[in-house]
mmCIF file of C-alpha atoms in Angstrom:
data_model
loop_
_atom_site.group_PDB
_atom_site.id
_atom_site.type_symbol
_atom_site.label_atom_id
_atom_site.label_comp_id
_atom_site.label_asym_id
_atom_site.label_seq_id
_atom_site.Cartn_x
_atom_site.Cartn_y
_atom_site.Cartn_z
ATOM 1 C CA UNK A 24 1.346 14.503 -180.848
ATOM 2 C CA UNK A 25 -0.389 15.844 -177.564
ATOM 3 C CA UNK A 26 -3.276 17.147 -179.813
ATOM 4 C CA UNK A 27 -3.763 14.002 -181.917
ATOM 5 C CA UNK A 28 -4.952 12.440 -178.466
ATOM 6 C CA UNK A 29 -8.699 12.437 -177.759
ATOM 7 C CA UNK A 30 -10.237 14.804 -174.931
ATOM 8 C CA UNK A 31 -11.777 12.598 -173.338
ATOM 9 C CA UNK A 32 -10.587 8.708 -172.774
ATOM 10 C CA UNK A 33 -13.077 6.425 -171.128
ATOM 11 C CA UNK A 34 -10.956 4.275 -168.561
ATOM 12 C CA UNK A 35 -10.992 0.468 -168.602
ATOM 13 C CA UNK A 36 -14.101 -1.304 -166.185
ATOM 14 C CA UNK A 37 -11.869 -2.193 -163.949
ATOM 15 C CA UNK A 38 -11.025 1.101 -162.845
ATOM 16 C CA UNK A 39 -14.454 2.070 -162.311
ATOM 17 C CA UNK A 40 -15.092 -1.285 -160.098
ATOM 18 C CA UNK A 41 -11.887 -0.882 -158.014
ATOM 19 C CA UNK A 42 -12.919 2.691 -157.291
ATOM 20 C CA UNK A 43 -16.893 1.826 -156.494
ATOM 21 C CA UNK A 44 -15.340 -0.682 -154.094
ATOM 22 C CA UNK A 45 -12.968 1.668 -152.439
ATOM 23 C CA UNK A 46 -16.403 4.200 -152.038
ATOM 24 C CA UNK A 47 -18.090 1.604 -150.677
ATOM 25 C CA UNK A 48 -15.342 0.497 -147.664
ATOM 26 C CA UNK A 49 -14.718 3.843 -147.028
ATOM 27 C CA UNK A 50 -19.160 4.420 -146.450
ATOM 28 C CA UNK A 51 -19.310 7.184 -148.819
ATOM 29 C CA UNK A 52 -21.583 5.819 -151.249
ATOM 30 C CA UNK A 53 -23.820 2.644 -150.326
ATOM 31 C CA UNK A 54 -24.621 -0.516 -152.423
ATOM 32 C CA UNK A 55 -27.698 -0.205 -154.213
ATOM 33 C CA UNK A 56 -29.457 -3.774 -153.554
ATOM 34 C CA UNK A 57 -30.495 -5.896 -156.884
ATOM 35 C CA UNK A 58 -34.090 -6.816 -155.280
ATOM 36 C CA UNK A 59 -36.308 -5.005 -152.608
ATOM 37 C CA UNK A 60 -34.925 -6.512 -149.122
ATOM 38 C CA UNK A 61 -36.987 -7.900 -146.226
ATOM 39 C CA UNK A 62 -38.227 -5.261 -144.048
ATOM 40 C CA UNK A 63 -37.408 -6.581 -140.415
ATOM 41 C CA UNK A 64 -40.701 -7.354 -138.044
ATOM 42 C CA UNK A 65 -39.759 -3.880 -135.981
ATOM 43 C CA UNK A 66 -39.971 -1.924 -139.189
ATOM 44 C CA UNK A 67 -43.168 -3.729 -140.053
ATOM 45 C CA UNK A 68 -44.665 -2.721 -136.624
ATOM 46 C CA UNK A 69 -43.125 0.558 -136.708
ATOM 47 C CA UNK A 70 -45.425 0.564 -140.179
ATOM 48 C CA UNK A 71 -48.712 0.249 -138.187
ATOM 49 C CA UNK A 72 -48.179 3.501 -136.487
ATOM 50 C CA UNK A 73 -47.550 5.749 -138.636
ATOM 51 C CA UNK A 74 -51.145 6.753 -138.823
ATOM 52 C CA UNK A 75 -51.686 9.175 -135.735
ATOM 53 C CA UNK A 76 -55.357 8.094 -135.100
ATOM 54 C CA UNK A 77 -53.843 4.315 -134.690
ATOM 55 C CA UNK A 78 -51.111 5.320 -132.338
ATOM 56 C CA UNK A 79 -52.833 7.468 -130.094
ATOM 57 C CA UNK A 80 -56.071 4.948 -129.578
ATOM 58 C CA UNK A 81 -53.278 2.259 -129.019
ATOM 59 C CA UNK A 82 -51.901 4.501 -126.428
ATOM 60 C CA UNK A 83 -55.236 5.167 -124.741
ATOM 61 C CA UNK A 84 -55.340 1.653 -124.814
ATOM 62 C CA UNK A 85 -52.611 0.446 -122.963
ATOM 63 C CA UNK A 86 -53.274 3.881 -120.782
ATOM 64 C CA UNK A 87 -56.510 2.627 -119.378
ATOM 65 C CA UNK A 88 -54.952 -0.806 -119.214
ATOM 66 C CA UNK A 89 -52.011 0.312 -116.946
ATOM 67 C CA UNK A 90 -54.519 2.143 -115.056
ATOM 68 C CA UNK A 91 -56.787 -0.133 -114.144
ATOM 69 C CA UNK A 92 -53.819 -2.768 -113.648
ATOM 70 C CA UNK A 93 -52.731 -0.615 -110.754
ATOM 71 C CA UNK A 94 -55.734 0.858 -109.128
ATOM 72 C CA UNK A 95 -56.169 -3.488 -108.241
ATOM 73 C CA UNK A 96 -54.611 -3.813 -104.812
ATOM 74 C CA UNK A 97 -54.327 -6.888 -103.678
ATOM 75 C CA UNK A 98 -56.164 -7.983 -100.534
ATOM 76 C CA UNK A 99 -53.665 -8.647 -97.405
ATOM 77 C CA UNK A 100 -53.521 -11.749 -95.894
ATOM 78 C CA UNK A 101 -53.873 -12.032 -92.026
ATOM 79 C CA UNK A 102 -49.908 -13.058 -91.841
ATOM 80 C CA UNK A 103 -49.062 -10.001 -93.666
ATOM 81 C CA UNK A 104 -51.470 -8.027 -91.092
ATOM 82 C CA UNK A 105 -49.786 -9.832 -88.247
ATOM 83 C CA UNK A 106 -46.096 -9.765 -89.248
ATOM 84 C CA UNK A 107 -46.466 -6.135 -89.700
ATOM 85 C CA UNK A 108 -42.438 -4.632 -91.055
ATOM 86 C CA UNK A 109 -43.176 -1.453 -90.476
ATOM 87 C CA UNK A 110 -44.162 -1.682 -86.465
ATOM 88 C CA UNK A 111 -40.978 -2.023 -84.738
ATOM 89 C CA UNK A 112 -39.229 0.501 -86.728
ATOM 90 C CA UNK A 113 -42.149 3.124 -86.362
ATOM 91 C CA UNK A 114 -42.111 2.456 -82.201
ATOM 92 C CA UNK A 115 -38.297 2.803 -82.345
ATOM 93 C CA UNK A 116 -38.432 6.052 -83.925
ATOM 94 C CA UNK A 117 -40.891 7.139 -81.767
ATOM 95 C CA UNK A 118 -38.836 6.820 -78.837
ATOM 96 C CA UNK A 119 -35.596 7.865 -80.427
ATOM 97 C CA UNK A 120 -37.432 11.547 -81.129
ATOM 98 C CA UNK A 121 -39.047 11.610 -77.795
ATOM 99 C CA UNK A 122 -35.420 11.276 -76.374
ATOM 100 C CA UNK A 123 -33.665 13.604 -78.596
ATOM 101 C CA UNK A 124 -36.772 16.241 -77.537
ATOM 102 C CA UNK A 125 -35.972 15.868 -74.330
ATOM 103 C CA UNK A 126 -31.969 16.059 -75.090
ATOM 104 C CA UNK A 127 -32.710 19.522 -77.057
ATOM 105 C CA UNK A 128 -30.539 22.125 -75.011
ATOM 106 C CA UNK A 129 -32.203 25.357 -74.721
ATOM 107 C CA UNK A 130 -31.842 27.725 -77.434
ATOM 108 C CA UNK A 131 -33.512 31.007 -78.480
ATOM 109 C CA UNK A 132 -31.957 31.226 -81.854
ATOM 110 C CA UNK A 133 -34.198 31.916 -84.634
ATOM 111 C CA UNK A 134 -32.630 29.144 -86.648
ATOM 112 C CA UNK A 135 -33.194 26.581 -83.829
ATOM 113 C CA UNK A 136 -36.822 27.385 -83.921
ATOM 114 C CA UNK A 137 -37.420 27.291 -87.448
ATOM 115 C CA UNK A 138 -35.504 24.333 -87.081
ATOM 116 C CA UNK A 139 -37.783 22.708 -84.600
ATOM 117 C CA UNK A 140 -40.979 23.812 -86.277
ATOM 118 C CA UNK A 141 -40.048 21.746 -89.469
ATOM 119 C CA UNK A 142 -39.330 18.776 -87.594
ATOM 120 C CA UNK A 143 -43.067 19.349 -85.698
ATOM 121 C CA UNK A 144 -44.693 19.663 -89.001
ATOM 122 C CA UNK A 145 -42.624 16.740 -90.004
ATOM 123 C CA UNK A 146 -43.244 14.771 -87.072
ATOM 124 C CA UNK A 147 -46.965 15.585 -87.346
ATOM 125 C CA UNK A 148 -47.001 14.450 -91.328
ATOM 126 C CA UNK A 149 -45.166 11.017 -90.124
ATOM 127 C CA UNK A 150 -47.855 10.248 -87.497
ATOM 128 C CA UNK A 151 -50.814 11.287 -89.990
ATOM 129 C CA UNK A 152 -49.437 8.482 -92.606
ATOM 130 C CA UNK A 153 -48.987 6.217 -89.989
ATOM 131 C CA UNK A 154 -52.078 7.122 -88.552
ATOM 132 C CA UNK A 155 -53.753 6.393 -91.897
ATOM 133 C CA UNK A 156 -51.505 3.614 -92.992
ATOM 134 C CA UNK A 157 -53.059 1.764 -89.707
ATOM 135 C CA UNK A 158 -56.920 2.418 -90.948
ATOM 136 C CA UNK A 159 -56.463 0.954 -94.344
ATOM 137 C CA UNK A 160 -55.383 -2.143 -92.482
ATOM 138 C CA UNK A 161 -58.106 -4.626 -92.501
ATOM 139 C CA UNK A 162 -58.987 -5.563 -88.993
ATOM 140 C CA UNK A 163 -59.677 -9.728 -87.828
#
């Protein structure tokens, strides 16, 4: 009787539907659309760049853009000149590391004198951008 059966029997549809379903939840196949669907507006402008010669004169573009954006200072007004933030914790400073000089207990250890030659070259950097800061200042 076994032989009298066909090799091959086509299931019913339903069987076929059920198990494209199941593929489907499950993410291993994906649902092929009926009609072409909407491209959204970021794949649309993702479309304008894909030639090279396009994206890299846009970029040059907003390069020189960003460029000339921040080389544009903006002039100070005299209240910003007069109300200066930066005075009274430059003069405290100032007189905090003249103290702590003069607090300095003698010491002829080679890593105190490294130490101290930093903080000179430190100290002398701090006093050049101050020094510098105070020039760019318009004066009244």
């Amino acid at each position: 009787m076994a032989h009298e059966l066909p090799a091959e029997i086509e299931p019913p549809e339903h069987v076929w539907v059920s198990i494209r379903e199941q593929l489907v939840l499950e993410g291993t196949v994906r649902e092929f659309s009926k009609g072409k669907q909407a491209a959204s507006w970021w794949q649309t402008f993702g479309e304008l760049f894909r030639n090279r010669v396009l994206a890299t004169a846009t970029l040059a573009a907003v390069l020189v853009v960003a460029g000339l954006s921040l080389s544009r200072t903006p002039p100070e007004t005299p209240s910003e000149i007069q109300n200066d933030p930066y005075s009274s914790t430059v003069s405290l400073l100032s007189a905090q590391e003249h103290d702590l000089a003069n607090m300095q207990l003698a010491s002829t250890s080679a890593v105190d004198t490294s130490l101290r030659q930093n903080l000179q070259q430190v100290n002398d950097f701090i006093a050049d951008c101050d020094g510098t800061r105070k020039k760019s200042l318009p004066t009244n």
